GROMACS .gro file of C-alpha atoms in nm:
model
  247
    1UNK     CA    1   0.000   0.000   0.000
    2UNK     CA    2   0.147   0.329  -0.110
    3UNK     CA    3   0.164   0.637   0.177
    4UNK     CA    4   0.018   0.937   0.096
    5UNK     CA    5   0.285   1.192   0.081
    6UNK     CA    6   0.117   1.417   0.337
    7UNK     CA    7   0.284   1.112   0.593
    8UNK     CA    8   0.628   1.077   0.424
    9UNK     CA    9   0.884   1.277   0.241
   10UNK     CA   10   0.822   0.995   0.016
   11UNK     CA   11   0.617   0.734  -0.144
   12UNK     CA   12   0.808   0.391  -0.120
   13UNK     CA   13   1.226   0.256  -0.086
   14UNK     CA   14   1.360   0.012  -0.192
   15UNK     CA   15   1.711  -0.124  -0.244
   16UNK     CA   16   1.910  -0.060  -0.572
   17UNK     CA   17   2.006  -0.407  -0.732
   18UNK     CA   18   2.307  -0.541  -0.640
   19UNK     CA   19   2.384  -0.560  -1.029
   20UNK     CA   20   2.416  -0.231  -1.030
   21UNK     CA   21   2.666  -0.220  -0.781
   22UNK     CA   22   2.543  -0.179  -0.458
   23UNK     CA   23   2.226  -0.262  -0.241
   24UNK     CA   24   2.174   0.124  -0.093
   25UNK     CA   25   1.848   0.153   0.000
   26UNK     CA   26   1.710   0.449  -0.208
   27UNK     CA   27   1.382   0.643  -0.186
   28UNK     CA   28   1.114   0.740  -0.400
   29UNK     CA   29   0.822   0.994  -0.516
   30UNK     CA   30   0.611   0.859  -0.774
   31UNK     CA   31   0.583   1.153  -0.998
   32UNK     CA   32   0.245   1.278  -1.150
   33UNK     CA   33   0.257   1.104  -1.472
   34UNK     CA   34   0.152   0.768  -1.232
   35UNK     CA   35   0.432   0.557  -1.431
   36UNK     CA   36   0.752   0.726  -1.336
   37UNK     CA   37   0.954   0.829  -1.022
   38UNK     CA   38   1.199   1.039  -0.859
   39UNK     CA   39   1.483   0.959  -0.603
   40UNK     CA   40   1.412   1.181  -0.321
   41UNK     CA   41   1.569   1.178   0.035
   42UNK     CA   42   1.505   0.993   0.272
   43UNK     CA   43   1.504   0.900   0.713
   44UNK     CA   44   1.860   1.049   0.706
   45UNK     CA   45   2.113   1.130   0.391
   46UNK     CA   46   2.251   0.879   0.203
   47UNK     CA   47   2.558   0.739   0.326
   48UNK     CA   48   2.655   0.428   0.091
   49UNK     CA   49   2.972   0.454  -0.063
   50UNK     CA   50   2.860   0.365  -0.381
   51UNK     CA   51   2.517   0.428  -0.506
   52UNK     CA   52   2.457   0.302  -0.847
   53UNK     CA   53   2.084   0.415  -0.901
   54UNK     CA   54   1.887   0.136  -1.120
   55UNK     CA   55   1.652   0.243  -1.423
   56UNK     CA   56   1.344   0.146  -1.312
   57UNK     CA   57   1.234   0.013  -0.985
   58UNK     CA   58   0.918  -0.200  -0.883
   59UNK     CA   59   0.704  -0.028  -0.631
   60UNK     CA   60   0.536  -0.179  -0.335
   61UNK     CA   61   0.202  -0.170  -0.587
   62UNK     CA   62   0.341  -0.448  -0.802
   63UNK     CA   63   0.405  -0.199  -1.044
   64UNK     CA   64   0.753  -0.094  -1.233
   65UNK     CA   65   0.890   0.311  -1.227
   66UNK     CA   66   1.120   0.422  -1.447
   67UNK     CA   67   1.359   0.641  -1.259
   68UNK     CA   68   1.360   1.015  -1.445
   69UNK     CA   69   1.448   1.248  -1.248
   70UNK     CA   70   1.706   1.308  -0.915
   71UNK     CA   71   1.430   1.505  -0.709
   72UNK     CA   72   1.488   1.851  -0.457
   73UNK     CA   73   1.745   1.814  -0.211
   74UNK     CA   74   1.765   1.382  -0.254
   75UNK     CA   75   2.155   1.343  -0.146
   76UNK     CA   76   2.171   1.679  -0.017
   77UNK     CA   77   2.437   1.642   0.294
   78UNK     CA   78   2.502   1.319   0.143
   79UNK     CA   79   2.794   1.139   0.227
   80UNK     CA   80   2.803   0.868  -0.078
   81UNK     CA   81   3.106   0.966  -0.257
   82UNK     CA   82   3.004   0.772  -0.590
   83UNK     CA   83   2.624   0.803  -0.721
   84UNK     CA   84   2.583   0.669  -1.075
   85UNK     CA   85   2.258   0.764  -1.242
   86UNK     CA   86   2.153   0.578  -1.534
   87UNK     CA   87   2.059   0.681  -1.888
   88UNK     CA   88   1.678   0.750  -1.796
   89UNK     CA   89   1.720   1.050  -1.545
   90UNK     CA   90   1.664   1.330  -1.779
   91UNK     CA   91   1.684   1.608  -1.479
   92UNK     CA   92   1.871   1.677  -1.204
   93UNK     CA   93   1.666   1.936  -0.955
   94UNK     CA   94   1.760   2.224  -0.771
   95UNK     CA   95   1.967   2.125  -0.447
   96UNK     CA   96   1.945   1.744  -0.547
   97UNK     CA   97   2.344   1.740  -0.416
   98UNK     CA   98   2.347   2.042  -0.229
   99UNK     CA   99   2.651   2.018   0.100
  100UNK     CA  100   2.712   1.628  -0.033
  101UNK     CA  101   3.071   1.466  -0.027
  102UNK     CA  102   3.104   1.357  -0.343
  103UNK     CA  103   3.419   1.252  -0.586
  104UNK     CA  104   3.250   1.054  -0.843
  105UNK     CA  105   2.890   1.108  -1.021
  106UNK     CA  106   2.842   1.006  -1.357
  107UNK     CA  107   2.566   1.133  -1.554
  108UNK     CA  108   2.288   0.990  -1.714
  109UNK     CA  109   2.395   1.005  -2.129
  110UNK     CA  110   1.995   1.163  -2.159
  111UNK     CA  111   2.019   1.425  -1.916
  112UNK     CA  112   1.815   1.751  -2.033
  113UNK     CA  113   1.838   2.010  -1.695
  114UNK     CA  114   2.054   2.041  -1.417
  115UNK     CA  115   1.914   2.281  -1.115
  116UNK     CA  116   1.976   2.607  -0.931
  117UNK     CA  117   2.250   2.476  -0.718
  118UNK     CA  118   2.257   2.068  -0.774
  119UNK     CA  119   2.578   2.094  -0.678
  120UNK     CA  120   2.693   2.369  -0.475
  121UNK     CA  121   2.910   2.389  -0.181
  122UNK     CA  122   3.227   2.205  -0.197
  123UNK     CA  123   3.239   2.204   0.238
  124UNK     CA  124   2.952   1.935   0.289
  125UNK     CA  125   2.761   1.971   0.609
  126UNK     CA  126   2.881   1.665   0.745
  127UNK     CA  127   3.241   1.776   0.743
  128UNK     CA  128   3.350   1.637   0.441
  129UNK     CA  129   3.433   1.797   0.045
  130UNK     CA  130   3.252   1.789  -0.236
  131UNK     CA  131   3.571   1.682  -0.452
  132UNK     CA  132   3.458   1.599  -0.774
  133UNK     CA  133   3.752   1.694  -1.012
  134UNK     CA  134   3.586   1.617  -1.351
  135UNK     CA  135   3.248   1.565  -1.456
  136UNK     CA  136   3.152   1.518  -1.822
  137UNK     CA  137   2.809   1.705  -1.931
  138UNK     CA  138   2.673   1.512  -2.184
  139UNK     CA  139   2.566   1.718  -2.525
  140UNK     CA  140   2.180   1.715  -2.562
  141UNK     CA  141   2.175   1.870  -2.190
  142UNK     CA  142   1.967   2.230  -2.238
  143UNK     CA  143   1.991   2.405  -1.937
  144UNK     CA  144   2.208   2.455  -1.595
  145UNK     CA  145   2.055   2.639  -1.333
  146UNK     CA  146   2.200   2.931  -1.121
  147UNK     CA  147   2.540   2.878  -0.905
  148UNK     CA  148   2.487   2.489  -1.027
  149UNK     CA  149   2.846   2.425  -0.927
  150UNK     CA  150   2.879   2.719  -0.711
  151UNK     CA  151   3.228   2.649  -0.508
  152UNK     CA  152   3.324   2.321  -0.675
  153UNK     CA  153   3.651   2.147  -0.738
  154UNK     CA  154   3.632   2.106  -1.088
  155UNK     CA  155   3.958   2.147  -1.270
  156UNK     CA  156   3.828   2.234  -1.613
  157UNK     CA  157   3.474   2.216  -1.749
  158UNK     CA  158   3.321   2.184  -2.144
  159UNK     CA  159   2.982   2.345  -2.170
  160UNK     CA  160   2.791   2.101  -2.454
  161UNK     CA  161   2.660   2.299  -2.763
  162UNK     CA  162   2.351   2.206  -2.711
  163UNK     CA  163   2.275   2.450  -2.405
  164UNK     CA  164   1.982   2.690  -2.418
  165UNK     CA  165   1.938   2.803  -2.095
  166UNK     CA  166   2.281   2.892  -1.856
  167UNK     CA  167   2.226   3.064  -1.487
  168UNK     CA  168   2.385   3.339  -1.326
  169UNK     CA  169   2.702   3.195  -1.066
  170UNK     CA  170   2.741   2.888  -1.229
  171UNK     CA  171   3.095   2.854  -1.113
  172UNK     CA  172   3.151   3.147  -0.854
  173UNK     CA  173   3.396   3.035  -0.626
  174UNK     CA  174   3.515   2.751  -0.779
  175UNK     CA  175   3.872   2.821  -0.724
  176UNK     CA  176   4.040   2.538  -0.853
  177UNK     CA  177   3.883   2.550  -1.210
  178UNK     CA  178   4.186   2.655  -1.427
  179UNK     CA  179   4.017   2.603  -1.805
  180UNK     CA  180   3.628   2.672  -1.929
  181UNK     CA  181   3.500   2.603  -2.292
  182UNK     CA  182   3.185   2.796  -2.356
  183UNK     CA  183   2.880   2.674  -2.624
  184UNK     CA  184   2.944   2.772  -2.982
  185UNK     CA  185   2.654   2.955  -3.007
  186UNK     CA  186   2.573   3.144  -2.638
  187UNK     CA  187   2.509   3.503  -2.738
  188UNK     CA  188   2.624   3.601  -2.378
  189UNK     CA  189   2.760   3.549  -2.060
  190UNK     CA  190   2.557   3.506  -1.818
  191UNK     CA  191   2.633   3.737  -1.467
  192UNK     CA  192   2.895   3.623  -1.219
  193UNK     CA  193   2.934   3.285  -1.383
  194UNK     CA  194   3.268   3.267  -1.314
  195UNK     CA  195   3.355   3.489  -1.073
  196UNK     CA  196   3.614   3.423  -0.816
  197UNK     CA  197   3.738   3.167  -0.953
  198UNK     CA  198   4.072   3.262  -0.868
  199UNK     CA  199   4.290   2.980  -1.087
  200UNK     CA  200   4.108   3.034  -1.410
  201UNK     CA  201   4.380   3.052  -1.663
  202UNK     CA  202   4.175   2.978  -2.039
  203UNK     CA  203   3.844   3.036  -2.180
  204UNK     CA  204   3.717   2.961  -2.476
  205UNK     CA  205   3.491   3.148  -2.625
  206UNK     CA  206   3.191   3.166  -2.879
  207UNK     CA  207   3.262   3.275  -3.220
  208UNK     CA  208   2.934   3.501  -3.235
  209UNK     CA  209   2.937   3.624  -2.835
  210UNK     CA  210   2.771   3.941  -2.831
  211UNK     CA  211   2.759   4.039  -2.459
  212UNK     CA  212   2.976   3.930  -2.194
  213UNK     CA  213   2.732   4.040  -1.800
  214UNK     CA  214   2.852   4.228  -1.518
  215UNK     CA  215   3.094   4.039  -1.310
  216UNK     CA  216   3.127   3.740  -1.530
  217UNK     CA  217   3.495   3.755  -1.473
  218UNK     CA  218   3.553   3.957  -1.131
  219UNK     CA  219   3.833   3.817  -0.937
  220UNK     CA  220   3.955   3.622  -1.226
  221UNK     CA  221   4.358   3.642  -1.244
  222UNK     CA  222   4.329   3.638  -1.660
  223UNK     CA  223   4.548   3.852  -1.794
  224UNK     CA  224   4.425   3.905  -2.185
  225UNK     CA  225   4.212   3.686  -2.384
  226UNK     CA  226   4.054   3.700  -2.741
  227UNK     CA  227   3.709   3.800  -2.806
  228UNK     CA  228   3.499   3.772  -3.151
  229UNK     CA  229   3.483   4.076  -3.308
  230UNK     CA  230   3.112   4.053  -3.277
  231UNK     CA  231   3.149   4.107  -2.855
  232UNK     CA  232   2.982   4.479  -2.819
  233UNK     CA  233   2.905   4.489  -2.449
  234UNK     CA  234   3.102   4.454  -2.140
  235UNK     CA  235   2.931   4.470  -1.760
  236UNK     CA  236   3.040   4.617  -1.515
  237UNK     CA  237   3.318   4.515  -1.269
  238UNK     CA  238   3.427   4.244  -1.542
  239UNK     CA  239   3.726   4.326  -1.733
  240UNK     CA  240   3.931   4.552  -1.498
  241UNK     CA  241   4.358   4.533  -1.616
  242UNK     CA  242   4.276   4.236  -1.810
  243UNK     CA  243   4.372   4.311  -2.203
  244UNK     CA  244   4.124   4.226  -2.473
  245UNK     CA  245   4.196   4.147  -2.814
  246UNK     CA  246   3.989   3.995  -3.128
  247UNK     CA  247   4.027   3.680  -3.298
   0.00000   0.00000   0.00000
């Protein structure tokens, strides 16, 4: 018998298969479509070194879920420092890995949106980091919500081409990032998305960027970079003793 959510943060758990590299116990909200859920969080955050989150997942109704979507807050304080999500998850919501220790996640191939701070804060609440050096963001993702990776310990970072939508502090405080590769076509860039990121050595840029939003770069130690010719607006607190040149 399923719980009413009114009694639960969530609608039924159940372990991941052990095929899938682990036997975590993972929670779920069945989403409104009746034939689909979300992981959400659960009695406590998840603690399992390895999560390996399966693609569908039979409820205590007799009936199978397929698993789209990493729900609000669900390993937020976490303390699992792999989580795998498979190629069904198309979105990732806002604070889903908010304060986690984390060093691995891979992606699902199919993800479409990643939200307002999914992964912010590299000091998790529980005392540990949020050390995740690389992650891969598959192309066919659309949009990345604001401060996303706010204070992360990415090294470097590829934007796919395929982005539509890109939030204000994406990257703030990431101060480890050295090297950023922006889509081919963003027009502009967005506010603060990279500021104080205090190691960034290389970006690449657009070919047709037209607007580059106040403190995109502030605190940046960037000395000169090249710009398309087409770049006709600069924000404020952005550029300041950094030399600009074209292509």
């Amino acid at each position: 018998m399923l719980l009413p959510l009114s009694c639960m943060a969530y609608d039924f758990s159940a372990l991941a298969p052990v095929d899938t590299g682990g036997n975590a116990l993972i929670y779920y909200n069945i989403n409104h479509d009746g034939s689909t859920v979300s992981v959400t969080n659960g009695d406590e955050p998840y603690s399992d070194p390895r999560i390996c989150i399966p693609s569908s997942v039979d409820g205590p109704d007799g009936k199978n879920y397929t698993v789209t979507s990493i729900g609000y807050q669900a390993f937020e304080k976490a303390s699992s420092p792999q989580v795998f999500l498979p190629n069904t998850v198309t979105e990732i919501q806002d604070l889903a890995f908010w304060c986690a220790a984390l060093d691995t996640v891979g992606l699902s191939d199919n993800l479409i949106k990643i939200g307002n701070l999914a992964f912010g804060s590299s000091y998790a609440a529980n005392g540990g980091h949020n050390t995740i050096r690389k992650i891969v963001l598959p192309e066919g993702l659309e949009s990345i919500g604001n401060n996303a990776f706010q204070e992360s310990s990415l090294l470097e970072i590829e934007l796919p081409n395929s982005l539509k939508q890109l939030g204000y502090g994406v990257f703030i405080e990431s101060k480890q990032l050295k090297k950023a590769k922006l889509p081919e076509d963003l027009a502009a860039i967005p506010e603060s998305i990279f500021a104080a990121c205090s190691s960034l050595e290389e970006v690449i840029f657009p070919k047709n960027l037209e607007k580059i939003e106040s403190h995109a770069f502030f605190g940046c130690p960037l000395a000169s970079f090249s710009t398309p010719i087409t770049l006709n607006e600069i924000g404020d607190a952005n550029l300041t003793g950094i030399q600009i040149k074209d292509f």
